[in-house]
Structure formats: structure tokens, C-alpha cells
Short mmCIF file of N, CA and C in Angstrom, two decimals:
data_model
loop_
_atom_site.label_atom_id
_atom_site.label_comp_id
_atom_site.label_asym_id
_atom_site.label_seq_id
_atom_site.Cartn_x
_atom_site.Cartn_y
_atom_site.Cartn_z
N MET A 1 26.98 30.60 -4.61
CA MET A 1 26.15 30.25 -3.48
C MET A 1 24.77 29.77 -3.95
N LYS A 2 24.23 30.47 -4.94
CA LYS A 2 22.92 30.10 -5.45
C LYS A 2 22.95 28.71 -6.06
N SER A 3 24.03 28.35 -6.76
CA SER A 3 24.12 27.03 -7.39
C SER A 3 24.24 25.93 -6.34
N ILE A 4 24.90 26.20 -5.23
CA ILE A 4 24.99 25.22 -4.15
C ILE A 4 23.61 24.97 -3.55
N PHE A 5 22.86 26.04 -3.35
CA PHE A 5 21.51 25.92 -2.80
C PHE A 5 20.62 25.14 -3.76
N THR A 6 20.71 25.43 -5.05
CA THR A 6 19.93 24.73 -6.06
C THR A 6 20.29 23.24 -6.07
N PHE A 7 21.58 22.94 -6.03
CA PHE A 7 22.04 21.55 -6.00
C PHE A 7 21.46 20.83 -4.78
N PHE A 8 21.50 21.48 -3.62
CA PHE A 8 20.97 20.89 -2.39
C PHE A 8 19.48 20.59 -2.52
N LEU A 9 18.72 21.52 -3.09
CA LEU A 9 17.29 21.31 -3.25
C LEU A 9 16.99 20.14 -4.18
N ILE A 10 17.73 20.06 -5.28
CA ILE A 10 17.54 18.96 -6.22
C ILE A 10 17.90 17.63 -5.56
N PHE A 11 19.02 17.60 -4.85
CA PHE A 11 19.45 16.39 -4.17
C PHE A 11 18.42 15.96 -3.13
N ALA A 12 17.91 16.90 -2.34
CA ALA A 12 16.91 16.59 -1.31
C ALA A 12 15.62 16.06 -1.95
N ALA A 13 15.21 16.67 -3.05
CA ALA A 13 14.00 16.22 -3.73
C ALA A 13 14.16 14.80 -4.26
N LEU A 14 15.31 14.49 -4.84
CA LEU A 14 15.56 13.14 -5.34
C LEU A 14 15.61 12.13 -4.20
N ALA A 15 16.26 12.49 -3.13
CA ALA A 15 16.35 11.59 -1.99
C ALA A 15 14.96 11.32 -1.41
N PHE A 16 14.15 12.37 -1.30
CA PHE A 16 12.80 12.22 -0.77
C PHE A 16 11.94 11.38 -1.69
N SER A 17 12.07 11.57 -2.99
CA SER A 17 11.24 10.83 -3.93
C SER A 17 11.59 9.35 -3.97
N HIS A 18 12.81 9.00 -3.56
CA HIS A 18 13.22 7.60 -3.54
C HIS A 18 13.13 7.01 -2.14
N ALA A 19 12.64 7.77 -1.19
CA ALA A 19 12.47 7.26 0.17
C ALA A 19 11.36 6.22 0.19
N GLN A 20 11.52 5.27 1.08
CA GLN A 20 10.53 4.22 1.22
C GLN A 20 9.19 4.84 1.63
N GLN A 21 8.16 4.53 0.89
CA GLN A 21 6.84 5.09 1.16
C GLN A 21 5.98 4.03 1.83
N THR A 22 5.89 4.12 3.17
CA THR A 22 5.04 3.22 3.92
C THR A 22 4.19 4.04 4.87
N VAL A 23 3.14 3.40 5.35
CA VAL A 23 2.25 4.03 6.31
C VAL A 23 1.83 2.98 7.33
N GLU A 24 1.69 3.40 8.58
CA GLU A 24 1.18 2.51 9.62
C GLU A 24 -0.33 2.50 9.53
N TYR A 25 -0.91 1.31 9.53
CA TYR A 25 -2.36 1.18 9.45
C TYR A 25 -2.73 -0.10 10.17
N GLY A 26 -3.48 0.02 11.25
CA GLY A 26 -3.89 -1.16 12.00
C GLY A 26 -2.73 -1.89 12.66
N GLY A 27 -1.68 -1.14 13.02
CA GLY A 27 -0.53 -1.75 13.67
C GLY A 27 0.44 -2.43 12.73
N LEU A 28 0.27 -2.26 11.43
CA LEU A 28 1.14 -2.87 10.43
C LEU A 28 1.70 -1.79 9.51
N GLN A 29 2.83 -2.08 8.89
CA GLN A 29 3.40 -1.16 7.91
C GLN A 29 2.98 -1.59 6.51
N TRP A 30 2.39 -0.66 5.77
CA TRP A 30 1.88 -0.92 4.43
C TRP A 30 2.63 -0.04 3.43
N TYR A 31 3.07 -0.63 2.33
CA TYR A 31 3.66 0.16 1.25
C TYR A 31 2.55 0.89 0.53
N LEU A 32 2.89 2.07 0.04
CA LEU A 32 1.94 2.85 -0.74
C LEU A 32 2.24 2.76 -2.23
N ASP A 33 3.39 2.22 -2.58
CA ASP A 33 3.82 2.12 -3.97
C ASP A 33 3.98 0.64 -4.33
N TYR A 34 3.19 0.17 -5.28
CA TYR A 34 3.20 -1.24 -5.67
C TYR A 34 4.56 -1.67 -6.21
N GLU A 35 5.19 -0.83 -7.02
CA GLU A 35 6.48 -1.20 -7.62
C GLU A 35 7.55 -1.36 -6.54
N GLU A 36 7.52 -0.50 -5.56
CA GLU A 36 8.46 -0.61 -4.45
C GLU A 36 8.20 -1.91 -3.67
N ALA A 37 6.94 -2.19 -3.41
CA ALA A 37 6.57 -3.42 -2.71
C ALA A 37 6.98 -4.65 -3.51
N LYS A 38 6.84 -4.57 -4.82
CA LYS A 38 7.20 -5.68 -5.69
C LYS A 38 8.70 -5.97 -5.60
N ALA A 39 9.52 -4.93 -5.53
CA ALA A 39 10.97 -5.12 -5.38
C ALA A 39 11.30 -5.77 -4.05
N VAL A 40 10.61 -5.36 -2.99
CA VAL A 40 10.82 -5.95 -1.66
C VAL A 40 10.36 -7.41 -1.67
N ALA A 41 9.22 -7.68 -2.28
CA ALA A 41 8.70 -9.05 -2.36
C ALA A 41 9.67 -9.96 -3.10
N GLN A 42 10.23 -9.44 -4.18
CA GLN A 42 11.21 -10.21 -4.95
C GLN A 42 12.44 -10.50 -4.11
N LYS A 43 12.93 -9.50 -3.42
CA LYS A 43 14.13 -9.65 -2.59
C LYS A 43 13.89 -10.64 -1.45
N GLU A 44 12.70 -10.59 -0.84
CA GLU A 44 12.39 -11.44 0.31
C GLU A 44 11.67 -12.73 -0.06
N GLY A 45 11.29 -12.90 -1.34
CA GLY A 45 10.61 -14.11 -1.78
C GLY A 45 9.23 -14.28 -1.17
N LYS A 46 8.51 -13.17 -1.01
CA LYS A 46 7.19 -13.20 -0.38
C LYS A 46 6.12 -12.76 -1.38
N PRO A 47 4.89 -13.26 -1.21
CA PRO A 47 3.79 -12.74 -2.02
C PRO A 47 3.39 -11.34 -1.55
N ILE A 48 2.64 -10.66 -2.37
CA ILE A 48 2.15 -9.32 -2.06
C ILE A 48 0.68 -9.43 -1.70
N VAL A 49 0.26 -8.68 -0.69
CA VAL A 49 -1.17 -8.58 -0.36
C VAL A 49 -1.54 -7.11 -0.44
N ILE A 50 -2.50 -6.81 -1.31
CA ILE A 50 -2.97 -5.43 -1.49
C ILE A 50 -4.30 -5.27 -0.78
N LEU A 51 -4.38 -4.26 0.06
CA LEU A 51 -5.64 -3.91 0.73
C LEU A 51 -6.25 -2.73 0.00
N PHE A 52 -7.47 -2.91 -0.49
CA PHE A 52 -8.24 -1.81 -1.07
C PHE A 52 -9.23 -1.39 0.01
N THR A 53 -9.13 -0.13 0.44
CA THR A 53 -9.91 0.33 1.57
C THR A 53 -10.42 1.75 1.38
N GLY A 54 -11.43 2.08 2.12
CA GLY A 54 -11.93 3.45 2.25
C GLY A 54 -11.76 3.80 3.72
N SER A 55 -10.55 4.13 4.11
CA SER A 55 -10.16 4.20 5.51
C SER A 55 -10.97 5.15 6.38
N ASP A 56 -11.52 6.21 5.79
CA ASP A 56 -12.20 7.20 6.63
C ASP A 56 -13.72 7.21 6.48
N TRP A 57 -14.27 6.29 5.71
CA TRP A 57 -15.72 6.29 5.53
C TRP A 57 -16.36 4.90 5.51
N CYS A 58 -15.62 3.88 5.16
CA CYS A 58 -16.15 2.52 4.99
C CYS A 58 -16.19 1.79 6.34
N ALA A 59 -17.39 1.52 6.84
CA ALA A 59 -17.54 0.88 8.16
C ALA A 59 -16.86 -0.50 8.22
N PRO A 60 -17.04 -1.39 7.23
CA PRO A 60 -16.32 -2.66 7.29
C PRO A 60 -14.80 -2.49 7.22
N CYS A 61 -14.33 -1.48 6.50
CA CYS A 61 -12.89 -1.20 6.43
C CYS A 61 -12.36 -0.79 7.81
N LYS A 62 -13.12 0.05 8.49
CA LYS A 62 -12.73 0.49 9.83
C LYS A 62 -12.73 -0.69 10.80
N ALA A 63 -13.71 -1.57 10.68
CA ALA A 63 -13.77 -2.75 11.56
C ALA A 63 -12.59 -3.68 11.30
N LEU A 64 -12.21 -3.85 10.04
CA LEU A 64 -11.06 -4.68 9.69
C LEU A 64 -9.80 -4.13 10.35
N ARG A 65 -9.62 -2.82 10.25
CA ARG A 65 -8.46 -2.17 10.85
C ARG A 65 -8.47 -2.32 12.37
N ARG A 66 -9.61 -2.16 12.98
CA ARG A 66 -9.73 -2.15 14.44
C ARG A 66 -9.72 -3.56 15.04
N GLU A 67 -10.38 -4.52 14.37
CA GLU A 67 -10.59 -5.82 14.99
C GLU A 67 -9.73 -6.96 14.42
N VAL A 68 -9.34 -6.88 13.18
CA VAL A 68 -8.61 -7.98 12.56
C VAL A 68 -7.10 -7.73 12.54
N PHE A 69 -6.68 -6.58 12.04
CA PHE A 69 -5.24 -6.33 11.89
C PHE A 69 -4.45 -6.41 13.19
N PRO A 70 -4.98 -5.93 14.33
CA PRO A 70 -4.21 -6.03 15.58
C PRO A 70 -4.16 -7.45 16.18
N HIS A 71 -4.99 -8.36 15.68
CA HIS A 71 -5.06 -9.72 16.22
C HIS A 71 -3.70 -10.41 16.04
N PRO A 72 -3.17 -11.06 17.09
CA PRO A 72 -1.85 -11.69 17.01
C PRO A 72 -1.70 -12.69 15.86
N GLU A 73 -2.75 -13.44 15.56
CA GLU A 73 -2.67 -14.41 14.46
C GLU A 73 -2.51 -13.71 13.11
N PHE A 74 -3.25 -12.60 12.92
CA PHE A 74 -3.11 -11.85 11.67
C PHE A 74 -1.72 -11.22 11.59
N GLN A 75 -1.26 -10.67 12.69
CA GLN A 75 0.08 -10.05 12.73
C GLN A 75 1.15 -11.07 12.34
N LYS A 76 1.02 -12.29 12.84
CA LYS A 76 1.97 -13.36 12.52
C LYS A 76 1.95 -13.68 11.02
N GLU A 77 0.76 -13.83 10.46
CA GLU A 77 0.63 -14.14 9.04
C GLU A 77 1.13 -12.97 8.17
N ALA A 78 0.90 -11.76 8.63
CA ALA A 78 1.31 -10.58 7.86
C ALA A 78 2.82 -10.48 7.69
N ARG A 79 3.57 -11.07 8.59
CA ARG A 79 5.03 -11.05 8.47
C ARG A 79 5.52 -11.88 7.29
N GLY A 80 4.67 -12.76 6.76
CA GLY A 80 5.04 -13.61 5.65
C GLY A 80 4.71 -13.05 4.28
N VAL A 81 4.20 -11.81 4.24
CA VAL A 81 3.83 -11.17 2.97
C VAL A 81 4.30 -9.72 2.97
N VAL A 82 4.27 -9.12 1.81
CA VAL A 82 4.54 -7.69 1.68
C VAL A 82 3.20 -7.00 1.50
N LEU A 83 2.90 -6.07 2.40
CA LEU A 83 1.60 -5.42 2.42
C LEU A 83 1.60 -4.12 1.63
N VAL A 84 0.56 -3.93 0.84
CA VAL A 84 0.36 -2.71 0.05
C VAL A 84 -1.04 -2.19 0.36
N MET A 85 -1.17 -0.89 0.52
CA MET A 85 -2.49 -0.30 0.77
C MET A 85 -2.85 0.66 -0.35
N ALA A 86 -4.04 0.46 -0.90
CA ALA A 86 -4.63 1.37 -1.87
C ALA A 86 -5.87 1.96 -1.21
N ASP A 87 -5.74 3.15 -0.70
CA ASP A 87 -6.80 3.80 0.07
C ASP A 87 -7.59 4.76 -0.82
N PHE A 88 -8.90 4.78 -0.60
CA PHE A 88 -9.79 5.68 -1.31
C PHE A 88 -10.62 6.47 -0.30
N PRO A 89 -9.95 7.37 0.46
CA PRO A 89 -10.68 8.15 1.46
C PRO A 89 -11.59 9.19 0.82
N ARG A 90 -12.60 9.61 1.56
CA ARG A 90 -13.50 10.65 1.09
C ARG A 90 -13.25 11.98 1.78
N PHE A 91 -12.73 11.94 3.00
CA PHE A 91 -12.64 13.16 3.80
C PHE A 91 -11.22 13.65 4.05
N LYS A 92 -10.23 12.86 3.74
CA LYS A 92 -8.85 13.31 3.92
C LYS A 92 -8.13 13.25 2.57
N PRO A 93 -7.29 14.22 2.31
CA PRO A 93 -6.58 14.24 1.03
C PRO A 93 -5.45 13.21 1.01
N LEU A 94 -5.18 12.67 -0.16
CA LEU A 94 -4.05 11.78 -0.36
C LEU A 94 -2.85 12.58 -0.84
N PRO A 95 -1.63 12.11 -0.60
CA PRO A 95 -0.46 12.79 -1.15
C PRO A 95 -0.53 12.86 -2.68
N ALA A 96 0.11 13.84 -3.24
CA ALA A 96 0.09 14.04 -4.69
C ALA A 96 0.47 12.76 -5.43
N GLY A 97 -0.32 12.40 -6.41
CA GLY A 97 -0.05 11.22 -7.24
C GLY A 97 -0.53 9.91 -6.65
N GLN A 98 -0.84 9.87 -5.36
CA GLN A 98 -1.23 8.61 -4.73
C GLN A 98 -2.59 8.13 -5.24
N TYR A 99 -3.52 9.04 -5.43
CA TYR A 99 -4.85 8.65 -5.92
C TYR A 99 -4.73 7.96 -7.29
N ARG A 100 -3.89 8.50 -8.15
CA ARG A 100 -3.67 7.90 -9.47
C ARG A 100 -3.10 6.49 -9.33
N LYS A 101 -2.10 6.33 -8.47
CA LYS A 101 -1.51 5.00 -8.25
C LYS A 101 -2.56 4.02 -7.74
N ASN A 102 -3.39 4.47 -6.80
CA ASN A 102 -4.42 3.61 -6.23
C ASN A 102 -5.46 3.21 -7.29
N LYS A 103 -5.84 4.16 -8.14
CA LYS A 103 -6.79 3.86 -9.22
C LYS A 103 -6.20 2.83 -10.20
N GLU A 104 -4.91 2.96 -10.51
CA GLU A 104 -4.26 2.01 -11.40
C GLU A 104 -4.25 0.61 -10.79
N LEU A 105 -3.96 0.52 -9.49
CA LEU A 105 -4.00 -0.78 -8.82
C LEU A 105 -5.41 -1.36 -8.83
N ALA A 106 -6.40 -0.51 -8.58
CA ALA A 106 -7.79 -0.96 -8.58
C ALA A 106 -8.18 -1.48 -9.97
N ALA A 107 -7.79 -0.78 -11.00
CA ALA A 107 -8.11 -1.21 -12.36
C ALA A 107 -7.46 -2.56 -12.68
N ARG A 108 -6.27 -2.76 -12.15
CA ARG A 108 -5.52 -3.99 -12.44
C ARG A 108 -5.95 -5.18 -11.59
N PHE A 109 -6.25 -4.94 -10.30
CA PHE A 109 -6.46 -6.06 -9.39
C PHE A 109 -7.83 -6.12 -8.71
N LEU A 110 -8.54 -5.01 -8.58
CA LEU A 110 -9.78 -4.99 -7.81
C LEU A 110 -10.99 -5.41 -8.63
N GLY A 111 -11.07 -4.93 -9.85
CA GLY A 111 -12.24 -5.24 -10.67
C GLY A 111 -13.48 -4.61 -10.09
N ARG A 112 -14.57 -5.36 -10.03
CA ARG A 112 -15.85 -4.84 -9.53
C ARG A 112 -16.08 -5.14 -8.05
N SER A 113 -15.07 -5.66 -7.38
CA SER A 113 -15.20 -5.99 -5.96
C SER A 113 -15.39 -4.72 -5.14
N GLY A 114 -16.08 -4.86 -4.02
CA GLY A 114 -16.30 -3.74 -3.12
C GLY A 114 -15.17 -3.58 -2.13
N LEU A 115 -15.37 -2.66 -1.20
CA LEU A 115 -14.38 -2.40 -0.16
C LEU A 115 -14.89 -2.93 1.16
N PRO A 116 -14.04 -3.44 1.99
CA PRO A 116 -12.62 -3.71 1.77
C PRO A 116 -12.42 -5.00 0.96
N THR A 117 -11.35 -5.03 0.23
CA THR A 117 -10.93 -6.23 -0.49
C THR A 117 -9.43 -6.39 -0.31
N MET A 118 -9.02 -7.62 -0.03
CA MET A 118 -7.60 -7.95 0.04
C MET A 118 -7.29 -8.90 -1.11
N VAL A 119 -6.22 -8.57 -1.84
CA VAL A 119 -5.83 -9.35 -3.01
C VAL A 119 -4.40 -9.82 -2.83
N ALA A 120 -4.19 -11.14 -2.86
CA ALA A 120 -2.84 -11.71 -2.82
C ALA A 120 -2.35 -11.84 -4.26
N VAL A 121 -1.13 -11.35 -4.49
CA VAL A 121 -0.57 -11.31 -5.85
C VAL A 121 0.80 -11.99 -5.86
N ASP A 122 1.06 -12.81 -6.86
CA ASP A 122 2.38 -13.38 -7.07
C ASP A 122 3.24 -12.34 -7.78
N TRP A 123 4.30 -11.88 -7.14
CA TRP A 123 5.13 -10.82 -7.72
C TRP A 123 5.81 -11.27 -9.01
N ARG A 124 6.03 -12.57 -9.17
CA ARG A 124 6.72 -13.05 -10.38
C ARG A 124 5.84 -12.91 -11.62
N THR A 125 4.56 -13.25 -11.47
CA THR A 125 3.67 -13.27 -12.63
C THR A 125 2.70 -12.10 -12.66
N GLY A 126 2.49 -11.47 -11.51
CA GLY A 126 1.51 -10.40 -11.42
C GLY A 126 0.09 -10.94 -11.38
N LYS A 127 -0.05 -12.25 -11.21
CA LYS A 127 -1.38 -12.86 -11.20
C LYS A 127 -1.95 -12.90 -9.79
N VAL A 128 -3.26 -12.78 -9.73
CA VAL A 128 -3.96 -12.85 -8.45
C VAL A 128 -3.95 -14.28 -7.94
N ILE A 129 -3.51 -14.46 -6.71
CA ILE A 129 -3.49 -15.76 -6.07
C ILE A 129 -4.83 -16.00 -5.39
N ARG A 130 -5.32 -14.96 -4.68
CA ARG A 130 -6.58 -15.06 -3.97
C ARG A 130 -7.13 -13.67 -3.72
N LYS A 131 -8.45 -13.57 -3.70
CA LYS A 131 -9.13 -12.30 -3.45
C LYS A 131 -10.19 -12.54 -2.37
N ILE A 132 -10.17 -11.70 -1.34
CA ILE A 132 -11.17 -11.76 -0.26
C ILE A 132 -11.83 -10.41 -0.15
N THR A 133 -13.15 -10.39 -0.27
CA THR A 133 -13.91 -9.15 -0.21
C THR A 133 -14.81 -9.17 1.02
N GLY A 134 -14.92 -8.00 1.67
CA GLY A 134 -15.83 -7.87 2.80
C GLY A 134 -15.21 -8.11 4.13
#
């Protein structure tokens, strides 16, 4: 009985760890894992757009979420890309390991840019297509 319970726990943990990690933000679904988003982008032939944000403290980030993301034109354009969010909140905790992933993305794609910044990335080359800050 104990071995069945142990097997179930291991199976559940593996299934959960491979579950799609997305979050709703500004009326859109954003991937939290770049590698997962990259696989989806490859499958769908779409570029990746990474949002670097401070969701709970950055006033321009909050305005972007409130005023730009819900706009029908932005929603239409967002369907043509795979969205990734790298959040750097100050007042709410991130899930285990997420802060490290976000820091790695920032080191690779953000550079010295401030928040919010959106970076379009070609999944084939990993090169930045365009960067918009502010």
C-alpha cells in the first residue's frame, strides 16, 4: 500500500511539473517558462514576445496592463505571437524557481532597459527582433 501511495505522489509531481505554466495578465495568457513558450512558438511558427514587468509596484507596468493589453487592436496582434512574462514583483511572492528563471531571461534579453519592456525574439535564432521600453 505504501509503495502505491509513493508511486502516486511521484506520478502526480511529474505530471504537475510538466503542466503548462501560464498566467492570465491583462486579459491575455502569458507563459512563465521561456523554453515551453519556445516549443509552442516553434510548433505554431510564431515569434516570442517577452514582457518584463514589475506587476505590483511599477506604475507604467500597471498602466500597460490596464490600458493597452485589453485594447482590441493589441488583443488581435497578440494572437500572432507567443507571450512570455518575466515578472519582478516586490510585494507578492513568486512560485519556487520562477524568480531565477525571470533573472535568467532578464540577463539574456533585457540588458539595462527599465520596466516595462517588451522584447520580440526569433525562436529559431534566439535573437532580439525588437525591444520597446516604457
